[in-house]
Short mmCIF file of N, CA and C in Angstrom, two decimals:
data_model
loop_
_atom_site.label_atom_id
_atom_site.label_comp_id
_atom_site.label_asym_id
_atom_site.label_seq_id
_atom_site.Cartn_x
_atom_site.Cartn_y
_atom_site.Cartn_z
N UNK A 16 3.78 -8.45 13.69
CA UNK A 16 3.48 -9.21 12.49
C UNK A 16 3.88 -8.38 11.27
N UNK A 17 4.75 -8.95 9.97
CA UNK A 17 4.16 -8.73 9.08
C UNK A 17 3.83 -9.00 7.54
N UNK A 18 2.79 -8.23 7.06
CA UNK A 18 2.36 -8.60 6.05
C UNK A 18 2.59 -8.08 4.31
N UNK A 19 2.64 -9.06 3.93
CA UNK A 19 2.62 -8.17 2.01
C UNK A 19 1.10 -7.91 1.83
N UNK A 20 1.47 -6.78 1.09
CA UNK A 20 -0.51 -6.58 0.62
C UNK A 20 -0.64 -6.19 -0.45
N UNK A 21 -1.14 -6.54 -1.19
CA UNK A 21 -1.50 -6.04 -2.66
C UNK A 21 -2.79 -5.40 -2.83
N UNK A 22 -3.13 -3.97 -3.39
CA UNK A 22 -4.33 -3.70 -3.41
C UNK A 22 -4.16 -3.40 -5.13
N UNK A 23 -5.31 -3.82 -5.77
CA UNK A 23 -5.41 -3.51 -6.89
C UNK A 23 -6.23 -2.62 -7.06
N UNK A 24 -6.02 -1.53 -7.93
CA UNK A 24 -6.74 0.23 -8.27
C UNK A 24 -8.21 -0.32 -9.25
N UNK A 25 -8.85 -0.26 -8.55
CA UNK A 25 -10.60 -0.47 -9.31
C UNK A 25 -10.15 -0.40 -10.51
N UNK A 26 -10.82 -1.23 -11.58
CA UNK A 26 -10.95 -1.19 -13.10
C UNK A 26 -9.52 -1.46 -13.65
N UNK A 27 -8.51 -1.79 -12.37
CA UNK A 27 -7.38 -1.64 -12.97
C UNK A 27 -7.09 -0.43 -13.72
N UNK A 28 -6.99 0.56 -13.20
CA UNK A 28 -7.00 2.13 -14.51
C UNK A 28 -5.86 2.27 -13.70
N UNK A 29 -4.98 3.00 -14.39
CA UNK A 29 -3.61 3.77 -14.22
C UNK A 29 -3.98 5.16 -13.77
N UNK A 30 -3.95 5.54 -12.75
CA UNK A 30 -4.35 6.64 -11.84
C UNK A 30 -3.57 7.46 -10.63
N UNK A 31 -2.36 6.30 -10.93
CA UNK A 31 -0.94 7.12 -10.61
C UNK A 31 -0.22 8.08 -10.53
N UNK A 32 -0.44 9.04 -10.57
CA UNK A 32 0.48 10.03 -11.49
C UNK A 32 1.43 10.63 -10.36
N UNK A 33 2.63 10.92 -10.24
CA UNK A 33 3.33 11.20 -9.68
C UNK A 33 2.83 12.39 -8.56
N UNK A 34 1.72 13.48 -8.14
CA UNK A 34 1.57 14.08 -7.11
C UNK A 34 0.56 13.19 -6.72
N UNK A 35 -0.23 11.70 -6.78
CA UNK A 35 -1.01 11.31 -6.45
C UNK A 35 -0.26 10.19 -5.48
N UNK A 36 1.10 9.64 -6.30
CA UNK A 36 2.10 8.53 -5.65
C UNK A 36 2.40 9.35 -4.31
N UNK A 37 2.79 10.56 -4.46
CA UNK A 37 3.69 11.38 -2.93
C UNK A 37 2.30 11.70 -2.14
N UNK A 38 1.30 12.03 -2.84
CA UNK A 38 -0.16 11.54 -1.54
C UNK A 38 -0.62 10.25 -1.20
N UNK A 39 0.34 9.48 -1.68
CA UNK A 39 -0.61 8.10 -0.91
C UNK A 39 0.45 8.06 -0.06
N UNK A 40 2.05 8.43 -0.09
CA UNK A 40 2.83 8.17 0.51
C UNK A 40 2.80 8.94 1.89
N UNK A 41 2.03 10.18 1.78
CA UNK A 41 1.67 11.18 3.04
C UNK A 41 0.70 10.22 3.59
N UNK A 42 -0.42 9.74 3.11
CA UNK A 42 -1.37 9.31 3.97
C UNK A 42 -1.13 7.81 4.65
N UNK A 43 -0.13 7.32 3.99
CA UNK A 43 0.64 6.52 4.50
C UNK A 43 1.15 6.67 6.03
N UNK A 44 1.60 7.27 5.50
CA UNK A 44 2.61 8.36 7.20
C UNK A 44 1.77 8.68 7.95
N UNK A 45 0.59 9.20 7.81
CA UNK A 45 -0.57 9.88 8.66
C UNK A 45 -1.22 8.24 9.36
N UNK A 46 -1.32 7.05 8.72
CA UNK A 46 -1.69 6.10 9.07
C UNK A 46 -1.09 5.72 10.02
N UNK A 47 0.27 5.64 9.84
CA UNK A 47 1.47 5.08 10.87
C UNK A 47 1.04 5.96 12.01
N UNK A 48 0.94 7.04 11.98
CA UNK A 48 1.19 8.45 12.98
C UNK A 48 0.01 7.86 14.15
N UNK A 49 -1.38 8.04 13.82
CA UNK A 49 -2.59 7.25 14.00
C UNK A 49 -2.54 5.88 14.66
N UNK A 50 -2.38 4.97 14.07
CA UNK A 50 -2.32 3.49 14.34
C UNK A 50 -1.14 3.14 14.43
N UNK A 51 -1.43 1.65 14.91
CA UNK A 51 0.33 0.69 15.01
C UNK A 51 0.30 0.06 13.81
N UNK A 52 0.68 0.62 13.11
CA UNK A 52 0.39 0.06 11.15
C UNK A 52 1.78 1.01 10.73
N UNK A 53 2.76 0.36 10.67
CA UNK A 53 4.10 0.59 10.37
C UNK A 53 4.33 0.31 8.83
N UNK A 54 4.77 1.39 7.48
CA UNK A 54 4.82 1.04 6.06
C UNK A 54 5.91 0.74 5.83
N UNK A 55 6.62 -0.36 6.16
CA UNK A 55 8.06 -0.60 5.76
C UNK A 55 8.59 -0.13 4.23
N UNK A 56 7.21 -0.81 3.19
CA UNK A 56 7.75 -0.91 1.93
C UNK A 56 6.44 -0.42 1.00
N UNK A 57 6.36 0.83 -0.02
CA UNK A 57 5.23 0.61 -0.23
C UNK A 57 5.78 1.25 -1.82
N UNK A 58 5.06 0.11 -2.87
CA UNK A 58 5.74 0.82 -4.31
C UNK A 58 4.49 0.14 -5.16
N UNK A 59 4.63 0.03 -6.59
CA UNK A 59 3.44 0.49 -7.30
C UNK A 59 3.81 0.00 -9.16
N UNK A 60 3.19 -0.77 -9.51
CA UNK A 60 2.97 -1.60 -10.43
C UNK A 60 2.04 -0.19 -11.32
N UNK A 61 1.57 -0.51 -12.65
CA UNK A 61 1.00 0.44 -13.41
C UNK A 61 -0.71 0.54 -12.52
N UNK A 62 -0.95 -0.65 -12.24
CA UNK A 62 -2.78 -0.77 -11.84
C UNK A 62 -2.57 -1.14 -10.41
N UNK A 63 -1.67 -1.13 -9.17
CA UNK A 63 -1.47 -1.95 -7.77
C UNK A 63 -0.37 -1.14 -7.29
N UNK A 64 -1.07 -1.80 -5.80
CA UNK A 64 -0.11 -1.06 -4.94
C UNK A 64 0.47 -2.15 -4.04
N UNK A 65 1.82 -2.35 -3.95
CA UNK A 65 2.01 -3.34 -3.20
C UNK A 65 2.51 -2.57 -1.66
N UNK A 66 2.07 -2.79 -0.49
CA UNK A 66 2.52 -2.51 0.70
C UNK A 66 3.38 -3.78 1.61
N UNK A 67 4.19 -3.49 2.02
CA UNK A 67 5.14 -4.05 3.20
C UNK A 67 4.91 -3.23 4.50
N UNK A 68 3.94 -4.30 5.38
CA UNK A 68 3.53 -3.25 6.68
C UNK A 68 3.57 -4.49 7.45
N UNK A 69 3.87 -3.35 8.93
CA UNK A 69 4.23 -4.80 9.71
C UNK A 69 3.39 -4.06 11.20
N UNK A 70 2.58 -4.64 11.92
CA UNK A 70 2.02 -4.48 12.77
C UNK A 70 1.83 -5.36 13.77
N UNK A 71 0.99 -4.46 15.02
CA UNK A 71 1.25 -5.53 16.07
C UNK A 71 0.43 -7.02 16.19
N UNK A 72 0.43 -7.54 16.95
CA UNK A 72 -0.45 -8.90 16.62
C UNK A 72 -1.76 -8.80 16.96
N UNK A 73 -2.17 -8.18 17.63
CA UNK A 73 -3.61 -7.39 18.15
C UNK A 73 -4.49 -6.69 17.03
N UNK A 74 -3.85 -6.46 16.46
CA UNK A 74 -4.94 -5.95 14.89
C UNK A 74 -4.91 -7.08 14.13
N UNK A 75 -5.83 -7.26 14.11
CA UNK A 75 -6.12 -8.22 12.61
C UNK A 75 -6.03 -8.04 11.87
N UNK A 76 -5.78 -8.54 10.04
CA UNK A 76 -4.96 -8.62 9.41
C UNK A 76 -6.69 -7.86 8.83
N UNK A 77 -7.36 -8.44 8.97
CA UNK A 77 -8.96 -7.44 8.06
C UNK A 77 -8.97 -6.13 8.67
N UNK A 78 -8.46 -5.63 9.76
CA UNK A 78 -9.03 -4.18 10.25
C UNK A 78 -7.86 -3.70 9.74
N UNK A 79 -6.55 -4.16 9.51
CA UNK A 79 -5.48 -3.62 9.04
C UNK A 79 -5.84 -3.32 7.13
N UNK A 80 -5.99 -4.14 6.55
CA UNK A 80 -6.67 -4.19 5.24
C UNK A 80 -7.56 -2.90 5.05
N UNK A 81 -8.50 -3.03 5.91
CA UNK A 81 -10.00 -1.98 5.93
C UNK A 81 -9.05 -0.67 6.21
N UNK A 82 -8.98 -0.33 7.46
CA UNK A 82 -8.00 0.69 7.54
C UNK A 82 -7.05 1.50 6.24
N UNK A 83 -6.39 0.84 6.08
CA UNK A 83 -5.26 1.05 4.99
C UNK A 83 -6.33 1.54 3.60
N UNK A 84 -7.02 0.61 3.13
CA UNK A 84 -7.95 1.08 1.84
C UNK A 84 -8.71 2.12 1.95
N UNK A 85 -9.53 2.40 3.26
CA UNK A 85 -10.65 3.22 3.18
C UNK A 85 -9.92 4.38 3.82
N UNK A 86 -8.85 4.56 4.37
CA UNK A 86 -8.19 6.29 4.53
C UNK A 86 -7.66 6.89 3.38
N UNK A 87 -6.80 5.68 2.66
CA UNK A 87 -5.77 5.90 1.28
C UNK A 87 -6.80 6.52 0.72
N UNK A 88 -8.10 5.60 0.30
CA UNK A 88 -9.27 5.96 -0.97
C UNK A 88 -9.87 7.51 -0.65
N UNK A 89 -10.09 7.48 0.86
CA UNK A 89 -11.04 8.37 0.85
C UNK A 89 -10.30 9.76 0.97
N UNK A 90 -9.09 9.88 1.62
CA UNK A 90 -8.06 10.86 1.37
C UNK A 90 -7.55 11.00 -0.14
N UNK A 91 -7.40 10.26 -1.01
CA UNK A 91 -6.66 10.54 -2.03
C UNK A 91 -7.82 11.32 -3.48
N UNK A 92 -9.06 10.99 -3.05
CA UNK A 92 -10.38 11.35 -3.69
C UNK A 92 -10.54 12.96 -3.28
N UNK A 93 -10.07 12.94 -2.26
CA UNK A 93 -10.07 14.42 -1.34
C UNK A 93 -9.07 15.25 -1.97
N UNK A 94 -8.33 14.77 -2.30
CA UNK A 94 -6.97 15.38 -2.56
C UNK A 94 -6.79 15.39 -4.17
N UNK A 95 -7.50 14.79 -4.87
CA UNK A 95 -6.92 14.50 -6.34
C UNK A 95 -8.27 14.13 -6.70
N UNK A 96 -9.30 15.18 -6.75
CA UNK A 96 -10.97 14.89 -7.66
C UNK A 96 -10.53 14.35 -9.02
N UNK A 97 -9.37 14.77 -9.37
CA UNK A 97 -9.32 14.23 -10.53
C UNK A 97 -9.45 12.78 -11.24
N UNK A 98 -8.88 12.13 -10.09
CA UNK A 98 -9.14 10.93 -9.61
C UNK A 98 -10.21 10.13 -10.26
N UNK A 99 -11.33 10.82 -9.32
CA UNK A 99 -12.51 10.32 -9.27
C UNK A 99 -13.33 10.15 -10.36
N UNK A 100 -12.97 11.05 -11.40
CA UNK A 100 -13.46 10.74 -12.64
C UNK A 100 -13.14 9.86 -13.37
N UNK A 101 -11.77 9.39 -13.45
CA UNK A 101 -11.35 8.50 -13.91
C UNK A 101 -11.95 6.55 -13.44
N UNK A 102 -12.66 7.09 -12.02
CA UNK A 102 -12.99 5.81 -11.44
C UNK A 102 -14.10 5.83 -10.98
N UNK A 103 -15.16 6.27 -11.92
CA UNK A 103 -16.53 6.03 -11.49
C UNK A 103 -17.19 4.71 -10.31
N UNK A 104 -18.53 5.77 -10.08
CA UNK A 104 -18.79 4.34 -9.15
C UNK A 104 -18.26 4.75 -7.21
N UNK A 105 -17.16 5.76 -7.04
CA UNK A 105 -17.01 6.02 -5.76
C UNK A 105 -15.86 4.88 -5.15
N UNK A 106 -14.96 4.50 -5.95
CA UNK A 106 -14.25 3.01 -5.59
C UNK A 106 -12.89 3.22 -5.74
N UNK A 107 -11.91 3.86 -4.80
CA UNK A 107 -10.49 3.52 -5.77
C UNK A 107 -10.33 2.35 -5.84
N UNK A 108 -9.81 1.56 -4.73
CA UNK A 108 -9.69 -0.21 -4.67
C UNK A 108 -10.79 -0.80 -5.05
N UNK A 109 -10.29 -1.78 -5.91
CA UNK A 109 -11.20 -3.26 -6.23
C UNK A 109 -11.69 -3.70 -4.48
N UNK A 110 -12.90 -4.56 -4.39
CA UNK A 110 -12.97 -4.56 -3.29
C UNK A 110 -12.11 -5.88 -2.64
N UNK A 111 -11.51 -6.72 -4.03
CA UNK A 111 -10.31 -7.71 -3.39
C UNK A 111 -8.96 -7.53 -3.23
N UNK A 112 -8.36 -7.88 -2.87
CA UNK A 112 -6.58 -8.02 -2.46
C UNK A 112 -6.09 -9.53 -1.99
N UNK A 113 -4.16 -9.16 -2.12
CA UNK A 113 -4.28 -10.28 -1.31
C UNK A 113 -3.40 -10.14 -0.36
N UNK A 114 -2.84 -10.58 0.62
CA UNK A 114 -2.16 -10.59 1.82
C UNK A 114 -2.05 -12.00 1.87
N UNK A 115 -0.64 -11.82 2.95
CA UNK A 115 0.32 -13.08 3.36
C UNK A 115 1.31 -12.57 4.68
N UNK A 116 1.29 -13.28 5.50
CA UNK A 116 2.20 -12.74 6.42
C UNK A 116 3.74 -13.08 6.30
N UNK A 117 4.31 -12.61 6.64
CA UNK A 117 5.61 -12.73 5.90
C UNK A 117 6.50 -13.51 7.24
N UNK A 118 7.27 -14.68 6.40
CA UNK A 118 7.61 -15.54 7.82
C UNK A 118 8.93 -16.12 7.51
N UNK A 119 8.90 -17.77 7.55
CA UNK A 119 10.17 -18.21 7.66
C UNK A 119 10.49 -18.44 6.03
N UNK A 120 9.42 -18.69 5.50
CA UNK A 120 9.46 -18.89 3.28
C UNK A 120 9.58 -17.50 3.16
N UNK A 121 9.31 -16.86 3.61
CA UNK A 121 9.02 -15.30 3.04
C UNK A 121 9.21 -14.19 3.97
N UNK A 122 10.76 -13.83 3.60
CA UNK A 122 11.43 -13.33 5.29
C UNK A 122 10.90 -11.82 4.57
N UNK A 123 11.98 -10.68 5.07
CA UNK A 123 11.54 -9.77 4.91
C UNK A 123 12.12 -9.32 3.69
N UNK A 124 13.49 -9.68 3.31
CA UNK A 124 14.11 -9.00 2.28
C UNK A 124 13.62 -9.92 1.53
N UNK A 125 13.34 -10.86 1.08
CA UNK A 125 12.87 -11.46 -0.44
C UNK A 125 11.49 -10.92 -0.85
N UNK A 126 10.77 -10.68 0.43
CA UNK A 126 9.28 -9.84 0.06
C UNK A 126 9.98 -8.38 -0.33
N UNK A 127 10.86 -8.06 0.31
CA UNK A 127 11.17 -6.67 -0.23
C UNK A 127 11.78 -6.96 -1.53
N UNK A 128 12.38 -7.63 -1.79
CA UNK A 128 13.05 -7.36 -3.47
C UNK A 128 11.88 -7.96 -4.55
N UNK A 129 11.38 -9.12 -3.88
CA UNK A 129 9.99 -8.96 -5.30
C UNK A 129 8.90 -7.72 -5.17
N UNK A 130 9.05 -6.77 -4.37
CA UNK A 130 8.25 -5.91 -4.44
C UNK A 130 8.85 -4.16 -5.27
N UNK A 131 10.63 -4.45 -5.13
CA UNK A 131 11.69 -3.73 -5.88
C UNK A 131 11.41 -4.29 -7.54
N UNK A 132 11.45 -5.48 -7.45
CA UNK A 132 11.88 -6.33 -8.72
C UNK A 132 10.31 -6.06 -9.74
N UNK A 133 8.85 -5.77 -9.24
CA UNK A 133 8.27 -5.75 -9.86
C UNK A 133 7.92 -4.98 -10.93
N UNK A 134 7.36 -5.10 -12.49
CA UNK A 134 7.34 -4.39 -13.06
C UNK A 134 8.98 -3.88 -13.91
N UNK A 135 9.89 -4.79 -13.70
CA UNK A 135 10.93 -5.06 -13.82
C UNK A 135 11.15 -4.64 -15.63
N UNK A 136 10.41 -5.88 -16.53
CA UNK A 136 10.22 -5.95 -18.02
C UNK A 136 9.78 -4.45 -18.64
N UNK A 137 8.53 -3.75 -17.93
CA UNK A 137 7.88 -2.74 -18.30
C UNK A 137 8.53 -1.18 -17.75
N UNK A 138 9.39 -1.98 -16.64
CA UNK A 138 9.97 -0.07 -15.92
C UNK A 138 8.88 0.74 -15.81
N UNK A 139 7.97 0.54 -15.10
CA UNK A 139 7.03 1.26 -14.86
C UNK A 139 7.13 1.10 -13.23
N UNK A 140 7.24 0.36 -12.59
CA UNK A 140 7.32 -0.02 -11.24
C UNK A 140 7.88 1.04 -10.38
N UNK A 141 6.94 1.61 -9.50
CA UNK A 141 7.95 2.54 -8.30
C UNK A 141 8.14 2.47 -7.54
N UNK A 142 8.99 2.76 -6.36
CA UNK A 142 9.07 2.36 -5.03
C UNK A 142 9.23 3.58 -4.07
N UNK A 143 7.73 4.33 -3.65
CA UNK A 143 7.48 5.35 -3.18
C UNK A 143 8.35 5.66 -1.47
N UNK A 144 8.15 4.33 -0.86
CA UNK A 144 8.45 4.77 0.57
C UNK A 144 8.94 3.03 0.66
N UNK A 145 10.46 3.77 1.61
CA UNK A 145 11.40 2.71 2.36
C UNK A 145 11.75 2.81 3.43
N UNK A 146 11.23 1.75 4.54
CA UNK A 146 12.00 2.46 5.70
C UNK A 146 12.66 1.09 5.95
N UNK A 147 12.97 1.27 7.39
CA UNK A 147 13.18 -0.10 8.05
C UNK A 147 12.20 -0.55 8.91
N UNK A 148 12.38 -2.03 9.60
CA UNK A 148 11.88 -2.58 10.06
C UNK A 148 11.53 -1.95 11.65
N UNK A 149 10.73 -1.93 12.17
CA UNK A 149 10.84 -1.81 13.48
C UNK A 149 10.23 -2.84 14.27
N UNK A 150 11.00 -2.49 15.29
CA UNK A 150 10.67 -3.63 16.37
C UNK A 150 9.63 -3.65 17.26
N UNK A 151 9.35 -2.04 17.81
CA UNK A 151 8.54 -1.97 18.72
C UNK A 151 7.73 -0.36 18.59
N UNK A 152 6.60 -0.53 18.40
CA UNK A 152 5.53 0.69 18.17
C UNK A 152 5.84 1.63 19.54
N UNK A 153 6.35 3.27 19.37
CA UNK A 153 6.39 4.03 20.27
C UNK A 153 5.18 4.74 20.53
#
């Protein structure tokens, strides 16, 4: 399966900062390493994170969600206290998002270029980690 995911950064605060982008992108990798939770596409609006992950059909799209938020949050708090001040309360993610599985309206490259294309007007938009698609979890 896979899915687009949008997580939006609590309070919407800009909490980005470039050694915080290359740690979400490690714990990213550490996720994949761990689980069958593959990051095809994962880049970053001023307040959001948009992910392109594609997994097997056996995880549900909520343990995939849960997963993904509560390692990113709780690793990146670990890694960047600095963080945490900025986002009182103990919360990187808002506790909503949204997800969509990506299918025959929404193949893989048009989810990938509105996720390139975002943030387009403002140039603020980044696109931390690209891979390809895979077919089959080793």
């Amino acid at each position: 399966m896979l899915y687009h995911l949008v997580c939006p950064i609590k309070y919407r605060r800009n909490v980005l900062s470039d050694d915080v982008e290359m740690s979400l992108v490690e714990v990213c990798r550490n996720i994949s390493e761990r689980y069958e939770i593959h990051f095809v596409e994962i880049g970053a609006d001023e307040n959001h994170v948009h992910f392109l992950i594609q997994s097997v059909p056996k995880i549900s799209v909520e343990i995939i969600v849960r997963t993904v938020k509560s390692i990113t949050a709780k690793e990146l708090f670990r890694l960047h206290p600095e963080v945490k001040s900025k986002l009182w309360g103990g919360n990187f993610w808002t506790s909503g998002y949204y997800v969509n599985t990506v299918g025959q309206y929404g193949n893989e490259d048009v989810i990938q270029k509105y996720i390139q294309n975002q943030g387009e007007e403002k140039t603020v938009y980044k696109t931390f980690n690209k891979n390809q698609l895979r077919l089959s979890f080793e």
